[in-house]
Amino acid sequence: MKKLILSALFIAAMTTAVFAAADGNAKAGVRFKAEYPAATNVNWRTTDDYISAEFYVNNEKFNAYYDSNGDKIGSSHKVTLDQLPAPGLEQLSSRYKGYTPTEIIEYTHSNNKVSYFLALDKKGVKIVVQMLPDGTVNFFKNVAREQ
């Protein structure tokens, strides 16, 4: 009897968790459709930490991220060097001489603040820096060093 009660409680808890996740997915889906009505080729992915949608608008790839409640965390897409703020490019060239940008992502936070994340490579030393719209450039993290 004790095992039956524990099993029933476990099933009830799991069902609640599944419905909560599904509810978050549904909310994210509704919000996504409202914000990106022109999106095509939408692919959804759910992890323990977030829900993401990879999609295209005018042949440009984007990603949108939502929390488990379906609230938007932010969105991202690739940009080019010439789309970065000029003061940031000046700071980048003086502080990170010899590094070559390999990927640049524009990330828009849920509060509409923008950050740029640049993957840089210098002879196999790979780092990521963050650039703000005012041109401030900050080290973000080491990625890898090729052997």
CSV table of C-alpha atoms in Angstrom, one decimal, residues 1 3 13 19 21 30 33-35 37-38 44 49 53-54 58 76 96 100 103 105-106 109 111 120 122 130-131 136:
chain,number,residue,atom,x,y,z
A,1,MET,CA,0.0,0.0,0.0
A,3,LYS,CA,4.5,1.7,-2.5
A,13,ALA,CA,4.4,15.2,-9.4
A,19,PHE,CA,2.0,20.1,-17.7
A,21,ALA,CA,6.6,22.6,-19.0
A,30,VAL,CA,2.0,32.4,-28.4
A,33,LYS,CA,4.1,34.1,-33.0
A,34,ALA,CA,3.1,37.6,-31.9
A,35,GLU,CA,6.6,38.9,-32.0
A,37,PRO,CA,4.8,36.7,-37.5
A,38,ALA,CA,7.1,36.4,-40.5
A,44,TRP,CA,11.9,24.5,-31.1
A,49,ASP,CA,17.1,25.8,-18.4
A,53,ALA,CA,13.3,28.8,-31.2
A,54,GLU,CA,15.6,28.8,-34.2
A,58,ASN,CA,14.0,37.3,-44.7
A,76,SER,CA,20.2,36.6,-31.1
A,96,TYR,CA,43.0,42.8,-28.9
A,100,THR,CA,40.7,37.8,-35.8
A,103,GLU,CA,31.8,35.0,-35.2
A,105,ILE,CA,26.4,37.6,-32.4
A,106,GLU,CA,24.1,40.5,-31.5
A,109,HIS,CA,18.1,41.0,-23.8
A,111,ASN,CA,14.7,44.6,-21.6
A,120,LEU,CA,38.2,36.0,-31.5
A,122,LYS,CA,44.9,34.6,-32.3
A,130,GLN,CA,31.4,41.4,-25.1
A,131,MET,CA,30.9,44.8,-26.8
A,136,THR,CA,32.8,49.4,-24.2
